Short mmCIF file of C-alpha atoms in Angstrom, two decimals:
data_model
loop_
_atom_site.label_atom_id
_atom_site.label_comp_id
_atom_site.label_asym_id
_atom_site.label_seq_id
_atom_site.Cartn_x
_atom_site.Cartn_y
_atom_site.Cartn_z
CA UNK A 1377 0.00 0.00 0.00
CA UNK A 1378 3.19 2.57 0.84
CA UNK A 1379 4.00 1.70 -2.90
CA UNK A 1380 0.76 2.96 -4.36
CA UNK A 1381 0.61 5.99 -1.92
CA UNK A 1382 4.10 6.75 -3.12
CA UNK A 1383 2.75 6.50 -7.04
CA UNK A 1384 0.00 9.10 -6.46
CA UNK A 1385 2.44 11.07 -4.77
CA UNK A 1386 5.40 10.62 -7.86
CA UNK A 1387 2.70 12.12 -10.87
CA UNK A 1388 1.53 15.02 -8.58
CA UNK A 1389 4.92 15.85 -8.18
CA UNK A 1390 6.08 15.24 -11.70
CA UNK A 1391 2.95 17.42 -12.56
CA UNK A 1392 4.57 19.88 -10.51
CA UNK A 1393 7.71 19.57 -12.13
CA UNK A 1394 6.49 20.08 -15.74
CA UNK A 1395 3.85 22.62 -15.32
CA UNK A 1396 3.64 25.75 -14.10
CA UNK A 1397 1.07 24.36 -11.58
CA UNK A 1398 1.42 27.41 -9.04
CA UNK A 1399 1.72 30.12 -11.96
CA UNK A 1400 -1.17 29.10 -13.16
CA UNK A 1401 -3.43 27.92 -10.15
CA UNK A 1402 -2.86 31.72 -8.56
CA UNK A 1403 -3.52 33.47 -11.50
CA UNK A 1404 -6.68 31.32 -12.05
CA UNK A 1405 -8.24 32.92 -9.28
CA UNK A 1406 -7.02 36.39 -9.91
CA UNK A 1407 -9.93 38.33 -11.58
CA UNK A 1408 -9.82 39.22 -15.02
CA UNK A 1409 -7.37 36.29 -15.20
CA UNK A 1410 -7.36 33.99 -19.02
CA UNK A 1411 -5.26 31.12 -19.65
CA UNK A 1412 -4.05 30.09 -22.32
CA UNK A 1413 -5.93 26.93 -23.84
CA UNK A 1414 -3.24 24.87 -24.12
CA UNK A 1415 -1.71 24.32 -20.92
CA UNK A 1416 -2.68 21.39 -20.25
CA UNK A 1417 -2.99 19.61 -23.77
CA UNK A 1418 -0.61 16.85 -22.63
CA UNK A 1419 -1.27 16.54 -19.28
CA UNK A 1420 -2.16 13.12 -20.08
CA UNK A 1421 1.96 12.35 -21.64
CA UNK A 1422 2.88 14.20 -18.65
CA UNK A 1423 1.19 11.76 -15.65
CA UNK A 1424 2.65 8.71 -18.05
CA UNK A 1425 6.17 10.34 -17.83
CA UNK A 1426 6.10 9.75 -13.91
CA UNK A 1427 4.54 6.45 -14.01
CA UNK A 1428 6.54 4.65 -17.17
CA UNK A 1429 9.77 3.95 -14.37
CA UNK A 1430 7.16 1.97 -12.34
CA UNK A 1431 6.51 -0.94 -14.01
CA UNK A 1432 5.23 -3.15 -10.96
CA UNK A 1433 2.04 -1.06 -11.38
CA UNK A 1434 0.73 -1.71 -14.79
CA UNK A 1435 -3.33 -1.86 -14.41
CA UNK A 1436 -2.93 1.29 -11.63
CA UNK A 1437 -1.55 2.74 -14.80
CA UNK A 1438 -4.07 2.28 -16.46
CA UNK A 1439 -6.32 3.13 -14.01
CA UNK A 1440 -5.05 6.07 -14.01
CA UNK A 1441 -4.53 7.31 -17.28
CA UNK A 1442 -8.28 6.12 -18.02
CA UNK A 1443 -9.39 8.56 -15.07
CA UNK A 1444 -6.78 11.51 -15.81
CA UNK A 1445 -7.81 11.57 -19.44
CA UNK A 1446 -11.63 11.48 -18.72
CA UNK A 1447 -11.66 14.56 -16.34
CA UNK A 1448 -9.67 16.36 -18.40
CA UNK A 1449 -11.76 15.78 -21.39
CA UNK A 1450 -14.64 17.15 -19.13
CA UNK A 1451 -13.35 20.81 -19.27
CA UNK A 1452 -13.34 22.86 -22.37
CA UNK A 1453 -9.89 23.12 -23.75
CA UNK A 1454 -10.11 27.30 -23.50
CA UNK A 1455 -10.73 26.79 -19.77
CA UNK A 1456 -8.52 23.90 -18.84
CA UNK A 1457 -5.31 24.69 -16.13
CA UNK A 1458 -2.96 22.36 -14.83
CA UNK A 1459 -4.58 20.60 -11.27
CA UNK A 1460 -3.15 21.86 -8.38
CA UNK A 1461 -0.93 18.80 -6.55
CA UNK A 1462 -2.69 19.59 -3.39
CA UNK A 1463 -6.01 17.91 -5.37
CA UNK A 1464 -4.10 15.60 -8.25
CA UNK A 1465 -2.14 13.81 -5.47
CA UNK A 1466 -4.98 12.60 -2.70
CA UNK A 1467 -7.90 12.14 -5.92
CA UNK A 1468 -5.43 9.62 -7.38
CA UNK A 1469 -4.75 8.03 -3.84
CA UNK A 1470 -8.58 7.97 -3.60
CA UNK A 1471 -10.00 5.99 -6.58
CA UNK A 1472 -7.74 3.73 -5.85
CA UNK A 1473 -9.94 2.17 -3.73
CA UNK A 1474 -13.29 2.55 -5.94
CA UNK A 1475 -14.88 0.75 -8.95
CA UNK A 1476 -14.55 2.76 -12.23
CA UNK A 1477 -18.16 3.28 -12.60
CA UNK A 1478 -18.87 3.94 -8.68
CA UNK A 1479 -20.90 7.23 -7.76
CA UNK A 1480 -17.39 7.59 -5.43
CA UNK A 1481 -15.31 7.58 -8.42
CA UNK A 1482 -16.99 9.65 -10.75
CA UNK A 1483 -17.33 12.66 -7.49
CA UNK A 1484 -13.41 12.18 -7.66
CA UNK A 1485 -13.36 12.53 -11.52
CA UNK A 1486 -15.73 15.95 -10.82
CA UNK A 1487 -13.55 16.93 -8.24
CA UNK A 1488 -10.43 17.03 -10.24
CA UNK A 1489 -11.80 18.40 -13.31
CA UNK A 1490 -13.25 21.05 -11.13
CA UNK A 1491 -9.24 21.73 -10.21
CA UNK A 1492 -8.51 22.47 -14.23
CA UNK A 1493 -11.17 24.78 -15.58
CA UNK A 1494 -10.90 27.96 -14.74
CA UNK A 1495 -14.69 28.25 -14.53
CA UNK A 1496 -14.82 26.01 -11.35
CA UNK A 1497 -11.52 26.11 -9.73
CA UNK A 1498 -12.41 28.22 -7.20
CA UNK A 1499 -14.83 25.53 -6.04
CA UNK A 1500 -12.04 22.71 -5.90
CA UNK A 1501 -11.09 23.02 -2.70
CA UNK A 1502 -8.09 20.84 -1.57
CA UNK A 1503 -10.11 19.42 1.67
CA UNK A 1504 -12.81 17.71 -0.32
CA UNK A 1505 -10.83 14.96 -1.56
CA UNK A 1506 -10.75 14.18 1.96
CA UNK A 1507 -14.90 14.16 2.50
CA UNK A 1508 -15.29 12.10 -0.82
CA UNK A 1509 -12.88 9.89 0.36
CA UNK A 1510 -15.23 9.37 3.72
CA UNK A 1511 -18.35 8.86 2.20
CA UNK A 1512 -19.88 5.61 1.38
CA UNK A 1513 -21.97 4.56 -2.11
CA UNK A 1514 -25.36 5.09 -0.82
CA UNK A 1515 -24.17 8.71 0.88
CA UNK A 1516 -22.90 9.65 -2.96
CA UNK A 1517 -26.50 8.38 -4.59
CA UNK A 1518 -28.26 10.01 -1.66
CA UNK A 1519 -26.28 13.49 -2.44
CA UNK A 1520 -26.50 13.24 -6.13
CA UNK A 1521 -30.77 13.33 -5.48
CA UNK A 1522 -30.39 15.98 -3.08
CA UNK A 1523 -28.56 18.66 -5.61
CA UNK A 1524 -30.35 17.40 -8.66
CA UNK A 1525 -34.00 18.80 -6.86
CA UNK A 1526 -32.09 21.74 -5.40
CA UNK A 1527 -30.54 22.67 -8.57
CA UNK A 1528 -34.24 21.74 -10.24
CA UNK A 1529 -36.35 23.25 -7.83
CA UNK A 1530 -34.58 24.83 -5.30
CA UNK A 1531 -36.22 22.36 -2.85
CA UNK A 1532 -34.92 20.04 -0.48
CA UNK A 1533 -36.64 16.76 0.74
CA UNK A 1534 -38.99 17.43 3.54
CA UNK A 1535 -40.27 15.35 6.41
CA UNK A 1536 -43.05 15.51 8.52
CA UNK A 1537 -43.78 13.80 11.67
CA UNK A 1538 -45.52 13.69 15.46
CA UNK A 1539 -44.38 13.15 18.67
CA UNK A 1540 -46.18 12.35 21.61
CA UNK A 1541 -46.29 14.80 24.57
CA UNK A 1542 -45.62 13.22 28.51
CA UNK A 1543 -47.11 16.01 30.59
CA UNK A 1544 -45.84 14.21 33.68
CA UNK A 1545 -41.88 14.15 32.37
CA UNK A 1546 -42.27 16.63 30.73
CA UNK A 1547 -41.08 14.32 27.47
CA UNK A 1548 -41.30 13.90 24.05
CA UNK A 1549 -41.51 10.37 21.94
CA UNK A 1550 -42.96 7.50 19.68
CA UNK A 1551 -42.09 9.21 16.71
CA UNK A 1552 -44.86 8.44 13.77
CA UNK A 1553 -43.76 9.45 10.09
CA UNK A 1554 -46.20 11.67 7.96
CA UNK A 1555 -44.39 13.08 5.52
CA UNK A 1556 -40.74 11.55 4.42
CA UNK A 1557 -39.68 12.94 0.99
CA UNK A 1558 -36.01 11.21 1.69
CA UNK A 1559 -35.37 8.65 -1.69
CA UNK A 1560 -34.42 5.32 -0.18
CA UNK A 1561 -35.27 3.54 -3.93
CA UNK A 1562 -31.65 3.30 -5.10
CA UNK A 1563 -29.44 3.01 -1.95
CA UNK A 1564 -28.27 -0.56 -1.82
CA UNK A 1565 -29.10 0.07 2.79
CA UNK A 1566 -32.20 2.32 3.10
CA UNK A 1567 -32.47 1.18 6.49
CA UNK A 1568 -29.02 3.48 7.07
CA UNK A 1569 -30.60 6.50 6.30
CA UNK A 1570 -30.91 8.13 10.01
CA UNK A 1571 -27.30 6.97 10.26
CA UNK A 1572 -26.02 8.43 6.37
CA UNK A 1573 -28.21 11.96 7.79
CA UNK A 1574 -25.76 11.52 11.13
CA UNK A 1575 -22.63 11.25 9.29
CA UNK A 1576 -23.11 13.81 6.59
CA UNK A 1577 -24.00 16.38 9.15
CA UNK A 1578 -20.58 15.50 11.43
CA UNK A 1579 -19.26 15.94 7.81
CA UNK A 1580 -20.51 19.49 7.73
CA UNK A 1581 -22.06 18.84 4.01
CA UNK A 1582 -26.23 18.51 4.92
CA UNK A 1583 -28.09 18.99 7.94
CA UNK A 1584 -31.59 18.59 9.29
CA UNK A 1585 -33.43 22.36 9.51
CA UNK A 1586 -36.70 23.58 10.81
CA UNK A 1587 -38.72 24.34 7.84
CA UNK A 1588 -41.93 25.57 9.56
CA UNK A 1589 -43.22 26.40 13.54
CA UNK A 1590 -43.93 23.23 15.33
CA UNK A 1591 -47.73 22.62 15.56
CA UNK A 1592 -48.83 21.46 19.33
CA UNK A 1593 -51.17 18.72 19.21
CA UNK A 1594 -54.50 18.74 22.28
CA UNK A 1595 -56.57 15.29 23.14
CA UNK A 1596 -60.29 16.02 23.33
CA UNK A 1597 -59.99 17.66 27.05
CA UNK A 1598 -57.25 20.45 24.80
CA UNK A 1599 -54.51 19.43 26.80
CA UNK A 1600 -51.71 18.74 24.55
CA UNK A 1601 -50.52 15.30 24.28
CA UNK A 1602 -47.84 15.57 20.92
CA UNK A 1603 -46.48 17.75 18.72
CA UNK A 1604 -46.00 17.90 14.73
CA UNK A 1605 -42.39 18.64 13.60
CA UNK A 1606 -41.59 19.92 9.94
CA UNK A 1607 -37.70 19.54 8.85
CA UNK A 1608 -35.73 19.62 5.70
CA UNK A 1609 -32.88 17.71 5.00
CA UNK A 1610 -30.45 20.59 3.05
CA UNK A 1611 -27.24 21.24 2.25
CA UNK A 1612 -24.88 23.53 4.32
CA UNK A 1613 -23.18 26.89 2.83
CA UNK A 1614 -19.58 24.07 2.82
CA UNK A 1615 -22.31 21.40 1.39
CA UNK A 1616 -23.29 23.43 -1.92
CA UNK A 1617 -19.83 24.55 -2.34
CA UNK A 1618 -18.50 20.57 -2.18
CA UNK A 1619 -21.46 19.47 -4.48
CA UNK A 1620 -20.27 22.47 -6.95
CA UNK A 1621 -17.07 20.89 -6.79
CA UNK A 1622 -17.74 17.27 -6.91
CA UNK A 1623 -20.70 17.65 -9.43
CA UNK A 1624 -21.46 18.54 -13.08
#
């Protein structure tokens, strides 16, 4: 495993070596800034220069020229930059571990083409490697919904639900579902969804919000005995910023 961390490690910093990665990644963000077209062209030659004197690793080879020359076919050739080796280095560690065609992959593949055009850089932020790297398939799928209705609809999936009222205690519980807009058709473990919720929001990508006043609920005497709860699950300011990143 030190091997392959060490291959990621040898193209970002043969990526480094050949192009003006810092030249061009600070001017990127600079307003006004252009780059030229062609800076990247060959970044493709450039990644096979630093992995041609390690033959041990032939299919990571070409795993990785397969990936490198998909995300870079993503950008328009007037926007594309050379990837910063802050992102190129940890994204190749990453898909490593991931099937070509997993949601985990191609948020990786997004992710790192986000680092070469100039129209999205600013959204590649060198931390989110690290979150992608966290998340599980199901999380991915379950993210992918959530932007595709907020970048639809600007909505976010909604739940509704009661809770019964202990006067004596002074407690709340027995929670009974009304409303639960949350897709649980394509995860391959929709009964993890409470826990995926959990995790993204220790993540700091989603979290659950109040989306209207709760509604007391009265028996027939009007003493309350429950209470009606509305929540949305949403992204976070760091969420919509990641799925920018990590999303066409």
């Amino acid at each position: 495993m030190a091997e392959e961390v060490d291959l990621a490690t040898a193209v970002a910093v043969e990526v480094a070596k050949q192009i003006p990665v810092k030249d061009a990644y600070d001017d990127a963000v600079k307003p006004g800034a252009r780059q030229v077209g062609n800076i990247v062209e060959d970044i493709t030659k450039t990644v096979l220069l630093a992995l041609a004197p390690i033959q041990y690793a032939a299919a990571l080879q070409d795993r990785f020229r397969d990936f490198l020359d998909r995300s870079v076919r993503r950008v328009p050739e007037d926007n594309r930059l050379p990837p910063p080796p802050q992102v190129l280095g940890p994204v190749l560690e990453g898909i490593r571990y991931e099937p070509e065609d997993s949601p985990i992959s191609e948020m990786f593949s997004q992710l790192l083409s986000s680092s070469m055009d100039q129209a999205r850089v600013h959204n590649a932020h060198p931390a989110f490697s690290q979150i992608v790297k966290q998340l599980s398939a199901d999380e991915a799928t379950l993210l992918s919904a959530m932007w595709t209705l907020w970048k639809q609809e600007r909505q976010s999936f909604r739940q509704r639900f009661t809770q019964d009222y202990d006067r004596s205690s002074n407690t709340f519980s027995n929670i009974k579902m009304e409303l639960d807009e949350i897709p649980r058709a394509n995860l391959m473990f929709p009964e993890n969804v409470e826990f995926y919720g959990q995790h993204l929001y220790a993540l700091g990508i989603t979290a659950f919000f109040d989306s209207a006043q709760q509604e007391p609920l009265y028996d027939e005497s009007q003493i309350q005995n429950g209470i009606r709860i509305f929540k949305e699950l949403r992204f976070t300011d760091v969420g919509r910023k990641f799925m920018e990143a990590v999303s066409l």
